[in-house]
Tab-separated table of C-alpha atoms and ligand atoms in Angstrom:
chain	number	residue	atom	x	y	z
C	77	MET	CA	0.000	0.000	0.000
C	78	PRO	CA	1.238	3.533	-0.738
C	79	PRO	CA	1.622	5.891	2.229
C	80	ARG	CA	-1.726	7.125	3.499
C	81	GLY	CA	-2.845	10.561	2.504
C	82	LYS	CA	-0.701	10.669	-0.615
C	83	PRO	CA	-2.304	10.712	-4.065
C	84	THR	CA	-1.719	7.502	-5.908
C	85	ASN	CA	-2.485	5.907	-9.205
C	86	ARG	CA	-1.688	2.403	-8.042
C	87	LEU	CA	-4.199	-0.132	-6.870
C	88	PRO	CA	-3.588	-1.825	-3.530
C	89	ALA	CA	-1.529	-5.003	-3.956
C	90	ASP	CA	-3.834	-7.886	-4.781
C	91	SER	CA	-3.226	-11.036	-6.766
C	92	THR	CA	-6.620	-11.850	-8.297
C	93	SER	CA	-6.494	-12.071	-12.074
C	94	LEU	CA	-8.914	-9.156	-12.301
C	95	SER	CA	-6.639	-6.855	-10.332
C	96	VAL	CA	-3.559	-8.058	-12.234
C	97	ALA	CA	-5.363	-7.243	-15.493
C	98	THR	CA	-6.499	-3.817	-14.284
C	99	ALA	CA	-3.056	-3.024	-12.841
C	100	MET	CA	-1.470	-3.850	-16.222
C	101	MET	CA	-3.920	-1.586	-18.033
C	102	GLU	CA	-3.437	1.136	-15.420
C	103	LYS	CA	0.290	1.204	-16.222
C	104	LEU	CA	-0.404	1.301	-19.937
C	105	LEU	CA	-2.989	4.112	-19.739
C	106	ASN	CA	-1.005	6.169	-17.209
C	107	LEU	CA	-4.194	7.569	-15.640
C	108	PRO	CA	-4.022	10.711	-13.490
C	109	VAL	CA	-3.502	10.328	-9.727
C	110	VAL	CA	-6.510	9.337	-7.663
C	111	ALA	CA	-7.481	11.539	-4.713
C	112	SER	CA	-11.000	10.372	-3.950
C	113	GLU	CA	-12.565	7.308	-2.398
C	114	HIS	CA	-14.477	6.188	-5.498
C	115	GLY	CA	-11.590	7.047	-7.868
C	116	HIS	CA	-10.162	3.524	-8.035
C	117	ASP	CA	-13.576	2.086	-8.953
C	118	VAL	CA	-13.759	4.541	-11.851
C	119	ASN	CA	-10.259	3.465	-12.902
C	120	THR	CA	-11.251	-0.215	-12.774
C	121	LEU	CA	-14.208	0.417	-15.066
C	122	VAL	CA	-12.083	2.458	-17.500
C	123	GLU	CA	-9.449	-0.313	-17.516
C	124	LEU	CA	-11.924	-3.144	-18.092
C	125	VAL	CA	-13.541	-1.232	-20.963
C	126	HIS	CA	-10.074	-0.740	-22.480
C	127	TRP	CA	-9.375	-4.475	-22.170
C	128	LEU	CA	-12.572	-5.349	-24.011
C	129	MET	CA	-11.991	-2.723	-26.690
C	130	GLY	CA	-8.328	-3.788	-27.050
C	131	ILE	CA	-9.275	-7.461	-27.466
C	132	LEU	CA	-11.959	-6.533	-30.001
C	133	LEU	CA	-9.570	-4.275	-31.937
C	134	VAL	CA	-6.854	-6.934	-32.160
C	135	GLY	CA	-9.336	-9.783	-32.748
C	136	TRP	CA	-11.286	-8.096	-35.525
C	137	THR	CA	-8.099	-6.778	-37.184
C	138	VAL	CA	-6.586	-10.292	-37.277
C	139	PHE	CA	-9.869	-11.693	-38.625
C	140	PHE	CA	-10.073	-8.948	-41.257
C	141	ILE	CA	-6.518	-9.591	-42.486
C	142	TYR	CA	-7.196	-13.355	-42.496
C	143	THR	CA	-10.286	-12.908	-44.699
C	144	LEU	CA	-8.402	-10.601	-47.086
C	145	VAL	CA	-5.773	-13.301	-47.620
C	146	ARG	CA	-8.014	-16.390	-47.402
C	147	PHE	CA	-10.746	-15.122	-49.748
C	148	ARG	CA	-8.630	-13.124	-52.209
C	149	ALA	CA	-9.532	-13.312	-55.903
C	150	ARG	CA	-7.784	-16.176	-57.672
C	151	PRO	CA	-8.182	-17.424	-61.258
C	152	GLY	CA	-10.779	-20.167	-61.557
C	153	LEU	CA	-12.268	-19.608	-58.090
C	154	LYS	CA	-15.926	-18.597	-57.784
C	155	ALA	CA	-17.472	-16.982	-54.720
C	156	ASP	CA	-19.511	-19.254	-52.483
C	157	TYR	CA	-22.851	-17.520	-52.237
C	158	HIS	CA	-23.985	-19.632	-49.310
C	159	GLY	CA	-21.349	-18.188	-46.968
C	160	VAL	CA	-20.317	-19.373	-43.508
C	161	ARG	CA	-21.883	-22.603	-42.180
C	162	GLY	CA	-20.187	-22.836	-38.773
C	163	HIS	CA	-21.328	-21.137	-35.566
C	164	ALA	CA	-17.977	-19.803	-34.352
C	165	SER	CA	-18.846	-16.172	-35.129
C	166	THR	CA	-22.186	-16.511	-33.323
C	167	TRP	CA	-20.390	-17.720	-30.205
C	168	MET	CA	-17.880	-14.895	-30.460
C	169	GLU	CA	-20.732	-12.387	-30.642
C	170	VAL	CA	-22.350	-14.032	-27.606
C	171	GLY	CA	-19.008	-13.777	-25.774
C	172	VAL	CA	-18.625	-10.067	-26.546
C	173	ALA	CA	-22.247	-9.345	-25.578
C	174	SER	CA	-21.771	-11.261	-22.304
C	175	PHE	CA	-18.607	-9.306	-21.472
C	176	GLU	CA	-20.475	-6.054	-22.167
C	177	ALA	CA	-23.370	-7.203	-19.978
C	178	ILE	CA	-20.940	-7.978	-17.138
C	179	LEU	CA	-19.334	-4.535	-17.523
C	180	LEU	CA	-22.720	-2.838	-17.437
C	181	LEU	CA	-24.491	-4.911	-14.767
C	182	GLY	CA	-21.488	-5.889	-12.665
C	183	PHE	CA	-19.451	-2.670	-12.716
C	184	ALA	CA	-21.080	0.379	-14.335
C	185	ILE	CA	-24.525	0.264	-12.700
C	186	PRO	CA	-23.238	-0.544	-9.159
C	187	LEU	CA	-20.571	2.176	-9.561
C	188	TRP	CA	-23.233	4.705	-10.565
C	189	ALA	CA	-25.463	3.670	-7.658
C	190	LYS	CA	-22.594	4.045	-5.188
C	191	THR	CA	-20.776	7.137	-6.411
C	192	VAL	CA	-23.584	9.152	-7.955
C	193	ASP	CA	-26.923	8.221	-6.382
C	194	ASP	CA	-25.940	7.274	-2.848
C	195	PHE	CA	-25.474	10.669	-1.152
C	196	PRO	CA	-23.917	11.010	2.295
C	197	PRO	CA	-26.046	12.830	4.915
C	198	GLU	CA	-25.622	16.615	4.685
C	199	ALA	CA	-24.960	16.800	8.436
C	200	ASP	CA	-21.786	14.692	8.000
C	201	SER	CA	-20.607	16.504	4.882
C	202	THR	CA	-19.002	19.726	3.749
C	203	VAL	CA	-21.725	21.383	1.714
C	204	VAL	CA	-20.551	23.889	-0.912
C	205	ARG	CA	-22.284	25.774	-3.670
C	206	VAL	CA	-20.292	25.778	-6.861
C	207	VAL	CA	-21.354	28.678	-9.054
C	208	ALA	CA	-19.724	28.799	-12.471
C	209	GLU	CA	-19.684	31.888	-14.651
C	210	GLN	CA	-17.804	33.292	-17.628
C	211	PHE	CA	-14.988	32.786	-16.604
C	212	GLY	CA	-14.435	31.618	-13.089
C	213	TRP	CA	-15.749	29.724	-10.114
C	214	THR	CA	-17.336	30.993	-6.931
C	215	PHE	CA	-17.632	28.694	-3.947
C	216	ILE	CA	-20.129	29.526	-1.219
C	217	TYR	CA	-20.151	27.837	2.185
C	218	PRO	CA	-23.060	28.202	4.604
C	219	GLY	CA	-20.772	28.994	7.566
C	220	PRO	CA	-21.120	27.665	11.131
C	221	ASP	CA	-24.950	27.714	11.141
C	222	GLY	CA	-25.107	25.402	8.139
C	223	LYS	CA	-27.641	27.635	6.363
C	224	PHE	CA	-27.080	29.711	3.252
C	225	GLY	CA	-29.819	32.240	3.954
C	226	ARG	CA	-32.447	33.854	1.789
C	227	GLN	CA	-31.707	34.756	-1.806
C	228	ASP	CA	-33.800	36.952	-4.064
C	229	LEU	CA	-33.324	37.969	-7.660
C	230	SER	CA	-34.331	41.562	-6.808
C	231	LEU	CA	-31.374	41.841	-4.414
C	232	VAL	CA	-28.794	41.116	-7.111
C	233	THR	CA	-26.318	43.980	-7.545
C	234	ALA	CA	-22.673	44.244	-8.604
C	235	GLU	CA	-21.643	43.930	-4.935
C	236	ASN	CA	-24.161	41.185	-4.221
C	237	PRO	CA	-24.009	38.998	-7.333
C	238	PHE	CA	-25.916	36.115	-5.770
C	239	GLY	CA	-28.780	38.171	-4.347
C	240	PHE	CA	-28.272	37.116	-0.729
C	241	ASP	CA	-30.430	38.971	1.795
C	242	PRO	CA	-27.929	40.943	3.948
C	243	GLU	CA	-30.534	41.188	6.737
C	244	ASP	CA	-30.896	37.430	7.045
C	245	PRO	CA	-28.765	36.169	9.971
C	246	SER	CA	-28.141	32.901	8.109
C	247	THR	CA	-26.482	34.882	5.323
C	248	LYS	CA	-24.122	36.822	7.564
C	249	ASP	CA	-21.790	33.909	8.289
C	250	ASN	CA	-21.652	32.657	4.721
C	251	VAL	CA	-18.164	32.255	3.342
C	252	GLN	CA	-17.330	32.935	-0.296
C	253	SER	CA	-14.212	32.138	-2.209
C	254	MET	CA	-13.199	32.789	-5.783
C	255	ASN	CA	-11.463	29.988	-7.707
C	256	GLU	CA	-10.368	28.145	-4.560
C	257	MET	CA	-12.535	25.445	-3.093
C	258	TYR	CA	-11.136	24.185	0.209
C	259	VAL	CA	-12.438	20.854	1.467
C	260	PRO	CA	-11.333	18.757	4.427
C	261	LEU	CA	-9.615	15.407	3.979
C	262	LYS	CA	-11.562	12.128	4.393
C	263	LYS	CA	-14.907	13.858	4.934
C	264	PRO	CA	-17.645	13.728	2.296
C	265	THR	CA	-18.094	16.892	0.239
C	266	ILE	CA	-21.390	17.711	-1.416
C	267	ALA	CA	-20.909	20.238	-4.206
C	268	ASN	CA	-24.100	21.827	-5.516
C	269	CYS	CA	-23.338	22.920	-9.048
C	270	SER	CA	-25.039	25.743	-10.920
C	271	SER	CA	-24.168	28.533	-13.327
C	272	LYS	CA	-24.834	32.260	-13.687
C	273	ASP	CA	-24.779	32.350	-17.467
C	274	VAL	CA	-24.054	29.464	-19.839
C	275	ILE	CA	-23.387	25.759	-19.349
C	276	HIS	CA	-20.022	25.044	-17.718
C	277	SER	CA	-18.758	21.780	-16.266
C	278	PHE	CA	-17.020	21.176	-12.954
C	279	LYS	CA	-14.375	18.580	-13.730
C	280	VAL	CA	-11.617	17.573	-11.328
C	281	LEU	CA	-9.664	14.628	-12.711
C	282	PRO	CA	-7.877	13.437	-9.529
C	283	LEU	CA	-11.232	13.381	-7.736
C	284	ARG	CA	-12.870	11.595	-10.690
C	285	VAL	CA	-15.708	14.141	-10.593
C	286	THR	CA	-17.425	15.752	-13.571
C	287	GLN	CA	-20.718	17.600	-13.365
C	288	ASP	CA	-22.280	20.123	-15.731
C	289	CYS	CA	-23.150	23.483	-14.190
C	290	ILE	CA	-26.408	24.548	-15.805
C	291	PRO	CA	-28.140	27.914	-15.290
C	292	GLY	CA	-31.406	27.513	-13.399
C	293	LEU	CA	-30.506	24.074	-12.067
C	294	ASN	CA	-28.848	22.946	-8.862
C	295	ILE	CA	-27.108	19.625	-9.419
C	296	PRO	CA	-25.282	18.033	-6.474
C	297	VAL	CA	-22.238	15.767	-6.735
C	298	HIS	CA	-20.398	14.154	-3.868
C	299	PHE	CA	-16.946	12.742	-3.208
C	300	VAL	CA	-14.629	11.881	-0.320
C	301	PRO	CA	-11.138	13.347	-0.810
C	302	THR	CA	-8.437	10.892	0.243
C	303	ALA	CA	-5.251	12.878	-0.301
C	304	THR	CA	-4.272	16.420	0.584
C	305	GLY	CA	-3.214	18.549	-2.358
C	306	LYS	CA	-4.213	21.221	-4.827
C	307	TYR	CA	-6.176	19.828	-7.746
C	308	GLN	CA	-6.947	21.777	-10.884
C	309	ILE	CA	-10.544	22.285	-11.947
C	310	ILE	CA	-11.107	22.031	-15.680
C	311	CYS	CA	-14.263	23.454	-17.211
C	312	ALA	CA	-15.418	20.576	-19.405
C	313	GLN	CA	-17.874	22.542	-21.543
C	314	LEU	CA	-16.781	24.979	-24.234
C	315	CYS	CA	-18.329	28.091	-22.663
C	316	GLY	CA	-16.856	31.064	-24.528
C	317	ASN	CA	-13.612	32.913	-25.289
C	318	GLY	CA	-12.285	32.589	-21.745
C	319	HIS	CA	-13.097	28.879	-21.421
C	320	ALA	CA	-9.438	28.011	-20.809
C	321	ALA	CA	-9.198	30.623	-18.019
C	322	MET	CA	-11.538	28.494	-15.935
C	323	ALA	CA	-8.593	26.168	-15.365
C	324	ASN	CA	-7.522	28.783	-12.780
C	325	GLY	CA	-9.891	27.104	-10.360
C	326	PHE	CA	-8.560	24.650	-7.789
C	327	VAL	CA	-9.922	22.229	-5.243
C	328	VAL	CA	-7.618	22.337	-2.227
C	329	VAL	CA	-7.855	19.277	0.006
C	330	GLU	CA	-6.558	20.084	3.475
C	331	THR	CA	-6.507	18.465	6.899
C	332	GLU	CA	-9.482	19.281	9.109
C	333	GLU	CA	-7.404	21.848	11.094
C	334	ASN	CA	-6.060	23.649	8.045
C	335	PHE	CA	-9.509	23.664	6.504
C	336	LYS	CA	-10.940	25.259	9.664
C	337	ALA	CA	-8.122	27.815	9.713
C	338	TRP	CA	-8.854	28.739	6.094
C	339	MET	CA	-12.569	28.982	6.836
C	340	ASP	CA	-11.871	31.299	9.791
C	341	SER	CA	-9.619	33.472	7.651
C	342	LYS	CA	-12.455	33.875	5.154
C	343	ALA	CA	-15.224	34.408	7.699
C	344	GLY	CA	-16.717	37.806	8.438
C	345	GLY	CA	-17.310	38.789	4.843
C	346	GLY	CA	-21.034	38.938	5.523
C	347	GLY	CA	-21.659	36.440	2.789
C	348	THR	CA	-22.464	39.051	0.184
C	349	ALA	CA	-19.031	40.210	-0.890
C	350	THR	CA	-16.829	37.941	-2.942
C	351	SER	CA	-13.212	37.713	-1.905
C	352	PHE	CA	-10.856	37.757	-4.857
C	353	GLU	CA	-7.785	36.777	-2.865
I	645	LIG	CU1	-16.696	27.365	-18.384
I	645	LIG	CU2	-15.738	26.238	-20.235
């Protein structure tokens, strides 16, 4: 096992043929480091799909070349219009379909159920609003009271871009951060993704998280960070001229203490002003 708390792209040592196969493919694909709990499951699925596709690519290419040579035009030979009489190709098709069914039913659907549908309780999680815009990310935390406070479209001004009610006590302890999303290590994070303008996408490769940020919608994603570090956010939707600038966003995974210290340093902004530090 690699040292705890360090990002890794290696699976834990295991000698089953499945893990040997996935470890081989992992080396070949050179996937980015994994810094979330479900990350290795995503890797396993990606690796198994690559195995199937690799076997199909090699198998069909060999078969194609064989047929080109075996059935080439030769003087005096007429085509057999009846075609193949054996059942080998049928069995191969059944084999491929079975492998695909195993991938879907045995890996993809359980992975989706676990990492996408099965949300941790909000009380045990760091809840953050991720608001994308052209061209940056704002992260809003509800502060110690756990409540974001009232928002109203009529309150939106240049100084109060999210229309928070400054009179609402729940708003006052909100914490906002531009382009830096701090989250504590080994605790679930629930990120509620939305957008102020066009469709963006919150993609953080080491966390194996990708979620579109769509204006008018609030779409939550969750993950458990397993390694401290600073991980780049990539906007995964072409959203305008400054699309590439959205790579200035980072998820910073810190220990509980450092996360608290950061939160304290950001507190007191009243929740309405965005810090551009
Ligand atoms: Cu935002 Cu691309």
